[in-house]
Short mmCIF file of C-alpha atoms in Angstrom, two decimals:
data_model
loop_
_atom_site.label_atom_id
_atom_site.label_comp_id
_atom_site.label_asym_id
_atom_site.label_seq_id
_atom_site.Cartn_x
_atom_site.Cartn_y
_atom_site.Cartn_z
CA UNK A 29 -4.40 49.07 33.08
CA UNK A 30 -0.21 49.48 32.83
CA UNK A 31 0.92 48.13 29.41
CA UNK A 32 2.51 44.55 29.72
CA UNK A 33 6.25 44.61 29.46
CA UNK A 34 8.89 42.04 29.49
CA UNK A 35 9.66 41.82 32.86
CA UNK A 36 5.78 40.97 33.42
CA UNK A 37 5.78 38.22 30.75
CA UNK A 38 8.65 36.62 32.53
CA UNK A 39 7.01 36.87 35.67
CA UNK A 40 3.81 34.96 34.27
CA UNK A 41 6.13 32.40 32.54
CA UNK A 42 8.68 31.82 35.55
CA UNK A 43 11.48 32.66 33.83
CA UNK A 44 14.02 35.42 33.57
CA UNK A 45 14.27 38.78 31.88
CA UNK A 46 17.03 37.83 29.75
CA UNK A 47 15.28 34.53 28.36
CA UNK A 48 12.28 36.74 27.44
CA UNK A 49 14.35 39.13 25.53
CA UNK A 50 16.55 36.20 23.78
CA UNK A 51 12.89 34.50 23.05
CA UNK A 52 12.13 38.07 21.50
CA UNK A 53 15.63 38.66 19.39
CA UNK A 54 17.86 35.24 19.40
CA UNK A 55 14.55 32.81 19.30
CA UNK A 56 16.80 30.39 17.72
CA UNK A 57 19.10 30.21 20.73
CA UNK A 58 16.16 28.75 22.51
CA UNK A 59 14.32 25.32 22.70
CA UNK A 60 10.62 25.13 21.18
CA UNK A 61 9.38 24.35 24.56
CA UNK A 62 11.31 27.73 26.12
CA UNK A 63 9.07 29.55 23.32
CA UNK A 64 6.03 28.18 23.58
CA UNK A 65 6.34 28.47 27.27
CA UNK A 66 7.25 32.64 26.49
CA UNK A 67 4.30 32.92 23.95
CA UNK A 68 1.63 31.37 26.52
CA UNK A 69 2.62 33.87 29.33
CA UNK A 70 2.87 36.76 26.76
CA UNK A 71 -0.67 36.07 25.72
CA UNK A 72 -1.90 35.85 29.04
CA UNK A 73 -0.72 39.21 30.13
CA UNK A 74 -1.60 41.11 26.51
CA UNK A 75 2.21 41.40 25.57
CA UNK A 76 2.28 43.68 22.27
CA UNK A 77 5.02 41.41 21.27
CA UNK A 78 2.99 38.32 20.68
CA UNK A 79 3.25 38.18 16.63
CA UNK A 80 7.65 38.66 17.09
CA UNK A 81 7.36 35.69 19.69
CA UNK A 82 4.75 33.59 17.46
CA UNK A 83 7.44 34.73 14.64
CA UNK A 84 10.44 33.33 16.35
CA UNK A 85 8.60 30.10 17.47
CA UNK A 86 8.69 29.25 13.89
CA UNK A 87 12.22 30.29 13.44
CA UNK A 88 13.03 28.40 16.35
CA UNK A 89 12.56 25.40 14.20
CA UNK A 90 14.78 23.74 12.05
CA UNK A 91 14.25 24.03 8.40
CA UNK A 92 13.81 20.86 5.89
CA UNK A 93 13.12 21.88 2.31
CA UNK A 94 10.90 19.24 0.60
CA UNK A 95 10.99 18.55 -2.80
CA UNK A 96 8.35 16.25 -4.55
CA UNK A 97 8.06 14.94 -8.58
CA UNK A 98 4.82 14.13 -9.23
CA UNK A 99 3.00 12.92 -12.75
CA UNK A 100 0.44 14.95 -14.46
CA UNK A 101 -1.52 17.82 -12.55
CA UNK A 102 -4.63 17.41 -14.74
CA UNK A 103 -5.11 13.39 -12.61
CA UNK A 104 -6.82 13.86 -9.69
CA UNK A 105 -4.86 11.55 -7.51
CA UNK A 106 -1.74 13.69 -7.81
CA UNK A 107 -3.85 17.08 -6.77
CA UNK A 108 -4.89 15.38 -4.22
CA UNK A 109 -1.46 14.04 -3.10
CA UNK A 110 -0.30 17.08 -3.26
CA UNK A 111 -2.39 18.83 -1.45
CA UNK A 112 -1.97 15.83 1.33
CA UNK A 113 2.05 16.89 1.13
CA UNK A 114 1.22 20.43 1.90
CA UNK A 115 -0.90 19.44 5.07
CA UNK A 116 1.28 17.37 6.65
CA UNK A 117 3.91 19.99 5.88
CA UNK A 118 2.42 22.69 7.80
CA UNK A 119 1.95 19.90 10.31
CA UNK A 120 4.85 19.47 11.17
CA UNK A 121 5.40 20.76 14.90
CA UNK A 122 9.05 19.92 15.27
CA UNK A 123 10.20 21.30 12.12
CA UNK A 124 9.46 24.32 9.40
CA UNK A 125 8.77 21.89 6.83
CA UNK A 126 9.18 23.74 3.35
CA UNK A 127 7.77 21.92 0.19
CA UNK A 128 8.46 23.00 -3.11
CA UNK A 129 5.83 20.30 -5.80
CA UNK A 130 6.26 20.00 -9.40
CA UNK A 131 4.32 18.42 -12.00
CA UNK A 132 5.40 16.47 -14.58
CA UNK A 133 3.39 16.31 -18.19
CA UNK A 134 5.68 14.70 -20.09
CA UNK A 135 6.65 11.75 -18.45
CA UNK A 136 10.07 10.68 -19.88
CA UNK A 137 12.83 9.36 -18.17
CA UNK A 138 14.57 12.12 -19.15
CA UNK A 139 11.99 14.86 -17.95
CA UNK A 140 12.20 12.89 -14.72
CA UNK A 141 15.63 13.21 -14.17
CA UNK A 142 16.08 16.71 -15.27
CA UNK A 143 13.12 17.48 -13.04
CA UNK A 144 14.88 15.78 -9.68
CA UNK A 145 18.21 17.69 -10.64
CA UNK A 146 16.22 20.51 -10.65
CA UNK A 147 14.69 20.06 -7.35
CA UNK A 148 18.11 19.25 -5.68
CA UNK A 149 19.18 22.85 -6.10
CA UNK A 150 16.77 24.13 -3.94
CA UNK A 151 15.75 20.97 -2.02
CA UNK A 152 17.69 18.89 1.21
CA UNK A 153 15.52 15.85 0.29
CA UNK A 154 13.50 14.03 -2.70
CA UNK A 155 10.31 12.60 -2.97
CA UNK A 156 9.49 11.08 -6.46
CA UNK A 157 6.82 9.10 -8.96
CA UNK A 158 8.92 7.61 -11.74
CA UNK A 159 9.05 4.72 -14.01
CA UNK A 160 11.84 2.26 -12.93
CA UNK A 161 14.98 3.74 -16.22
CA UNK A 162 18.45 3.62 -16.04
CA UNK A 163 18.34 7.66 -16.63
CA UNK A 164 16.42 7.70 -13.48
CA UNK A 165 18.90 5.42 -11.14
CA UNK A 166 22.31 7.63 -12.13
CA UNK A 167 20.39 10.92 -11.42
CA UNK A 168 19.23 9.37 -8.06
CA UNK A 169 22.82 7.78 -7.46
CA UNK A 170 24.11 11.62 -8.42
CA UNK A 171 22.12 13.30 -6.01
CA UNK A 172 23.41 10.39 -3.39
CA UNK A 173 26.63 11.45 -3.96
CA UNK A 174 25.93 15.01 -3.11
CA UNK A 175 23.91 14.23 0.27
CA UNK A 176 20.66 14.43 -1.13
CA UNK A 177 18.68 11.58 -0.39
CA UNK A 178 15.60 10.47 -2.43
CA UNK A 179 12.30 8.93 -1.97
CA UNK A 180 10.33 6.77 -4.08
CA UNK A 181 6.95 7.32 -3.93
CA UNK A 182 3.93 5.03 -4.90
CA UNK A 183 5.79 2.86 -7.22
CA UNK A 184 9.26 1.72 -5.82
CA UNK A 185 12.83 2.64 -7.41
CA UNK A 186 16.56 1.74 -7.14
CA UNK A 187 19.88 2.61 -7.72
CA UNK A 188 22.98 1.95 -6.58
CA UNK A 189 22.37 3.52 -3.57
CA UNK A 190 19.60 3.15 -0.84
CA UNK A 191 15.95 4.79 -2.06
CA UNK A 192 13.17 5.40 0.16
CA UNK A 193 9.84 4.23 -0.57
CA UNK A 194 6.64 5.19 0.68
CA UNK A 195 3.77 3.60 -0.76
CA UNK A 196 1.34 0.33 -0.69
CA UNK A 197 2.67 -3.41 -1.49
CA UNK A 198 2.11 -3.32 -4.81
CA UNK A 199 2.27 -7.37 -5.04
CA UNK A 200 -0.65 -7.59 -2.16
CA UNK A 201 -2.64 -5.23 -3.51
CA UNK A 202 -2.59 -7.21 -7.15
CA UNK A 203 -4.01 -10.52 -4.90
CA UNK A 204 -6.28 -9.01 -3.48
CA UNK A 205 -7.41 -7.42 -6.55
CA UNK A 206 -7.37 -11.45 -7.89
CA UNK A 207 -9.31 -12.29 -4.98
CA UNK A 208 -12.13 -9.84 -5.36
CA UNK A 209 -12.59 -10.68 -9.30
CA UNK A 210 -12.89 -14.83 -7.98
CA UNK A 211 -15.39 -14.06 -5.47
CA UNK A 212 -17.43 -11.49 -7.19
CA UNK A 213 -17.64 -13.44 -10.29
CA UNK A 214 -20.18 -16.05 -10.78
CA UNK A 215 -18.00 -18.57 -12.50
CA UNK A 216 -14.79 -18.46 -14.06
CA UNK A 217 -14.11 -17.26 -17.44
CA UNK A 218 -11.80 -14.68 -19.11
CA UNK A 219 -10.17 -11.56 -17.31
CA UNK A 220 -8.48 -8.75 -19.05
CA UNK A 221 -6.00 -6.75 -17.34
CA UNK A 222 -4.70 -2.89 -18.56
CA UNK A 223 -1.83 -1.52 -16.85
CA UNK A 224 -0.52 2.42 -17.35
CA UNK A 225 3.07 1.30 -18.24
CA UNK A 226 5.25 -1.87 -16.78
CA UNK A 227 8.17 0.49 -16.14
CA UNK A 228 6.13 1.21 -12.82
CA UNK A 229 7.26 -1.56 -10.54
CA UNK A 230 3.74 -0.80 -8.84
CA UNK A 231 2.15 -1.85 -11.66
CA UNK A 232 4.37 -4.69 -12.38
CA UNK A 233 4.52 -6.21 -9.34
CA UNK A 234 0.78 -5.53 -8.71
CA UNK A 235 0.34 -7.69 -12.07
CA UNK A 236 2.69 -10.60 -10.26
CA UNK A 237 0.20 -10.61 -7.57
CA UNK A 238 -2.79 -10.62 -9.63
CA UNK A 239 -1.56 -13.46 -11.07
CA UNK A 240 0.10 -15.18 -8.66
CA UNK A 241 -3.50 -15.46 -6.84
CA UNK A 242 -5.33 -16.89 -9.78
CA UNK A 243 -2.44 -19.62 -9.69
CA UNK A 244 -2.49 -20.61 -6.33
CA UNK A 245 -6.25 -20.30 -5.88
CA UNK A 246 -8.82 -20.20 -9.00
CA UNK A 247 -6.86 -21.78 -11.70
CA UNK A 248 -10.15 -22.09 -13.42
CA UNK A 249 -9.99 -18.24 -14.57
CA UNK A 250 -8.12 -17.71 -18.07
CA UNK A 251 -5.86 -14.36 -17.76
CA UNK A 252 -5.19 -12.28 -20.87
CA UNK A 253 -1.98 -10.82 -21.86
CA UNK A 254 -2.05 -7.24 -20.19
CA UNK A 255 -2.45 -4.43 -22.18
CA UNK A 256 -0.56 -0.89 -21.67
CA UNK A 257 -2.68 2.45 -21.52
CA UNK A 258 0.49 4.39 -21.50
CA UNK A 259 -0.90 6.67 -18.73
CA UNK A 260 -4.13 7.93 -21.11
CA UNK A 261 -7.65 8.00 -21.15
CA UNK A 262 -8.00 8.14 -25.18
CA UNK A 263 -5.37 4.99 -25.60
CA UNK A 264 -7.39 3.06 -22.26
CA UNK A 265 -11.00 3.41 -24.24
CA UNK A 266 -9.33 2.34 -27.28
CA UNK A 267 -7.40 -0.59 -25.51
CA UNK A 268 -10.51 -1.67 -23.48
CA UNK A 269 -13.22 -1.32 -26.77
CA UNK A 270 -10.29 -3.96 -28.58
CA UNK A 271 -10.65 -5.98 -25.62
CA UNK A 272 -14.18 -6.46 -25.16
CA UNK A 273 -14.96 -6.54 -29.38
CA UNK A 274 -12.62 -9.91 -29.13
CA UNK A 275 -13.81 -11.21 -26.05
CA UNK A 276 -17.63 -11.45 -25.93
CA UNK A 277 -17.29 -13.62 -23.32
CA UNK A 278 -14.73 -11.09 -20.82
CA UNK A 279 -16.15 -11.83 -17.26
CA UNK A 280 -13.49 -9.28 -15.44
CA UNK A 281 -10.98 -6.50 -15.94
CA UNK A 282 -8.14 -4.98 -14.15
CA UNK A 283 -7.83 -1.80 -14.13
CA UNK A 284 -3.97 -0.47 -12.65
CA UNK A 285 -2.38 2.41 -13.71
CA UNK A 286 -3.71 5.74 -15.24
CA UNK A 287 -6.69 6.25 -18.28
CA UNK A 288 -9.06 4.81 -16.17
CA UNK A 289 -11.98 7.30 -17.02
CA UNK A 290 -11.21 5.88 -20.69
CA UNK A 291 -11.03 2.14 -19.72
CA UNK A 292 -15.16 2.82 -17.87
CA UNK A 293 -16.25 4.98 -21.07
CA UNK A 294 -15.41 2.17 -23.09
CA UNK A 295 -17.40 -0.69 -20.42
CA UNK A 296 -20.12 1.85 -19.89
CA UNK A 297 -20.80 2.00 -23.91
CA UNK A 298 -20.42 -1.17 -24.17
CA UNK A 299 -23.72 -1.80 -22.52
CA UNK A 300 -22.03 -4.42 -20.56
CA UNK A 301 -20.85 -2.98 -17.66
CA UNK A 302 -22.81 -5.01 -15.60
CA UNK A 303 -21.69 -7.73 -16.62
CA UNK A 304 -17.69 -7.67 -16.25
CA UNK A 305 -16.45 -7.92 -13.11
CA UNK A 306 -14.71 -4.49 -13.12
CA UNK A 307 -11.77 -3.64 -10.25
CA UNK A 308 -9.59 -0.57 -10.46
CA UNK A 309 -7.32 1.65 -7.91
CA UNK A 310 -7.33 4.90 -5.75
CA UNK A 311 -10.98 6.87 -4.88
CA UNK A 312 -11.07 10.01 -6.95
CA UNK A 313 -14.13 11.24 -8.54
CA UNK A 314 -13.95 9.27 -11.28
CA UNK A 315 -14.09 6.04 -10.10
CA UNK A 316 -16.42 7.08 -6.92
CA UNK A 317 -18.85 8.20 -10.28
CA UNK A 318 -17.38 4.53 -11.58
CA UNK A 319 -18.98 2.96 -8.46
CA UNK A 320 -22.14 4.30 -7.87
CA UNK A 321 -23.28 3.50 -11.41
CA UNK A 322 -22.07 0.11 -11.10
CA UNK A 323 -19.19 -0.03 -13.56
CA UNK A 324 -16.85 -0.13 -11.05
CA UNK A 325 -17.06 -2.95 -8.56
CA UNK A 326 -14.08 -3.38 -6.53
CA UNK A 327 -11.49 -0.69 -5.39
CA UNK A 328 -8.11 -0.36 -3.70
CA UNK A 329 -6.80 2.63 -2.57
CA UNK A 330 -4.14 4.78 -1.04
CA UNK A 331 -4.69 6.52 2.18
CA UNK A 332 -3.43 9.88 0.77
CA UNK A 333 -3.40 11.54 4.58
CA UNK A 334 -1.42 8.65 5.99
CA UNK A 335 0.80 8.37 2.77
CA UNK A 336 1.40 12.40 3.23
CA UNK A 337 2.29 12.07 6.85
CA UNK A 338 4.81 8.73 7.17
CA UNK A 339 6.45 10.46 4.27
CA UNK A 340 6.86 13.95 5.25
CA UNK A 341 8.27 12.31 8.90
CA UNK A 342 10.39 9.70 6.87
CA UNK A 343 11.95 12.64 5.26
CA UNK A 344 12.65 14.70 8.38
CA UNK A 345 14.41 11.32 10.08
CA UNK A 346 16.95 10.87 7.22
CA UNK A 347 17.68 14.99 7.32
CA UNK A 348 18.34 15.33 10.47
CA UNK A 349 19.87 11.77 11.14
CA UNK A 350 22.64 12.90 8.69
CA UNK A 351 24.46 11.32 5.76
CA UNK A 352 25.11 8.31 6.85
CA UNK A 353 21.44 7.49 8.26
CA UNK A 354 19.22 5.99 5.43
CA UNK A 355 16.29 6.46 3.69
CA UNK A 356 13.50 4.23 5.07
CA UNK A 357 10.65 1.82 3.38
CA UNK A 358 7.20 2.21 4.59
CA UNK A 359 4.57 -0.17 3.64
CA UNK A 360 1.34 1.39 4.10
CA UNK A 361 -2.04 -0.71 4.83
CA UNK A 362 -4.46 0.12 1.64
CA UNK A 363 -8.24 0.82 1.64
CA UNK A 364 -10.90 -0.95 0.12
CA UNK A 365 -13.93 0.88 -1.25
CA UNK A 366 -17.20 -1.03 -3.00
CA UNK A 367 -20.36 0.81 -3.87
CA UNK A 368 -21.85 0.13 0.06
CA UNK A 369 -19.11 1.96 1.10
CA UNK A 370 -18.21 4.75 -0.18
CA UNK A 371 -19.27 8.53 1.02
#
């Protein structure tokens, strides 16, 4: 059989010569659809020049470089995030989605704002997990100023400028964490409640929530003062072994905000586990192992796909909609794991 040339692939894709030869050498000159309809009929016919076409379909594209802050690499839900970026990334069939992710270990306002400036060399658009800090409002209001728009991402931020966020509602998710705690428990009693650091408005607000349900609906329930973990395991089992040695009575415990594997060592030696009323946030191994021995009773959870997706898209709208097109705020429905249901 007669090699396949270009004049054949043009043939099988009803087009002409010279758009077969731009698909091959100016693929940017053409629209997706021109290339994918060149790469089909090159296939079909056993065109050498399948890998140059399949090459130039990706030029074809426009380019958006990513660039996403996240917290420490060694917590699961960040890996997992991550990896969840990447995904949706690649995607992407509009655009050659580029993501560049760093980790952050030390968490500093500071180390957060050096890390964004960082990013904004390299990167057309932000995504970020940061503590609400004046340090980290005038490096996002900076990188406004230069056209470089930023997203918030899990816990909210602002500046003097519009943020993106993409990410639960933090002040639902705290009710409904207050609801599960009244209806699991048998009667009401003492809760305790450990957040990772009230600089993240997730945290904060999910606290409000918490709260604000107890208020409105089982009054009965006395709410301790929360306690911060500051983002660790060691300072959680500490925090958590205070908490139960001066309440002997504790009928429930919050759980928001990182040090969570500390917060169930410390139930879990306490021999009684099964008696608090335990609920905590996101499914990662942890507190899947924290359900299915019963410590954990109650979770609430980010859909890390979903979360990946609306914010990878979210990003691509405000590039290509230009400067004066905003960064959006997408509210995000949660999931809700027990031990019957998760897998």
């Amino acid at each position: 059989m007669a090699r396949a040339t270009i004049p054949h692939v043009a043939k099988a894709a009803k087009l002409s010569v010279s758009t077969v030869n731009r698909a091959l050498h100016e693929p940017h000159k053409l629209r997706e659809e021109t290339l994918k309809q060149v790469l089909q009929a090159a296939e079909s016919v056993g065109f050498y020049g399948t890998a140059t076409l399949k090459q130039g379909l990706r030029l074809g594209r426009p380019k958006v470089r990513v660039g996403i802050l996240l917290l420490q690499r060694h917590r699961t839900l960040y890996r997992d995030l991550a990896k969840a970026i990447e995904a949706a990334a690649l995607a992407s069939r509009d655009h050659e989605v580029m993501t560049r992710i760093e980790f952050l270990d030390e968490l500093s306002a500071q180390n957060v704002a050096a890390g964004i400036h960082k990013l904004a060399e390299q990167c057309d658009v932000i995504g970020v997990v940061s503590t609400e800090h004046p340090i980290v409002s005038a490096a996002i209001e900076e990188l406004s100023a230069r056209g470089i728009k930023v997203f918030a991402i899990i816990s909210q931020l602002t500046a003097r400028c519009n943020v993106g966020y993409v990410g639960l509602d933090a002040w639902k998710v705290g009710r409904v964490a207050g609801w599960a705690i009244d209806n699991i428990c048998k009667r009401p009693g003492k809760i305790g409640i450990l957040v990772g650091n009230h600089r993240y408005r997730c945290q904060e607000t999910n606290e409000s929530g918490f709260r604000s349900y107890f208020r409105e609906h089982a009054n009965g329930f006395e709410l301790l003062e929360a306690q911060s973990t500051f983002e660790t395991a060691s300072i959680a089992q500490e925090v958590t072994e205070d908490i139960l040695a001066k309440h002997p009575d504790l009928l429930g415990l919050l759980i928001s905000g990182g040090g969570v594997s500390g917060a169930l060592n410390a139930l879990r030696s306490s021999g009684r586990s099964k008696d608090i009323v335990a609920v905590g946030y996101d499914l990662t191994e942890v507190t899947r192992a924290g359900l299915l021995d019963g410590t954990l009773n109650f979770l609430v959870s980010h859909p890390l796909p979903q979360l990946a997706s609306e914010m990878v898209s979210a990003m691509i709208r405000t590039f290509d909609n230009g400067a004066e097109y905003p960064p959006q705020s997408i509210s995000l429905p949660f999931e809700i794991y027990t031990p019957e249901n998760i897998y």
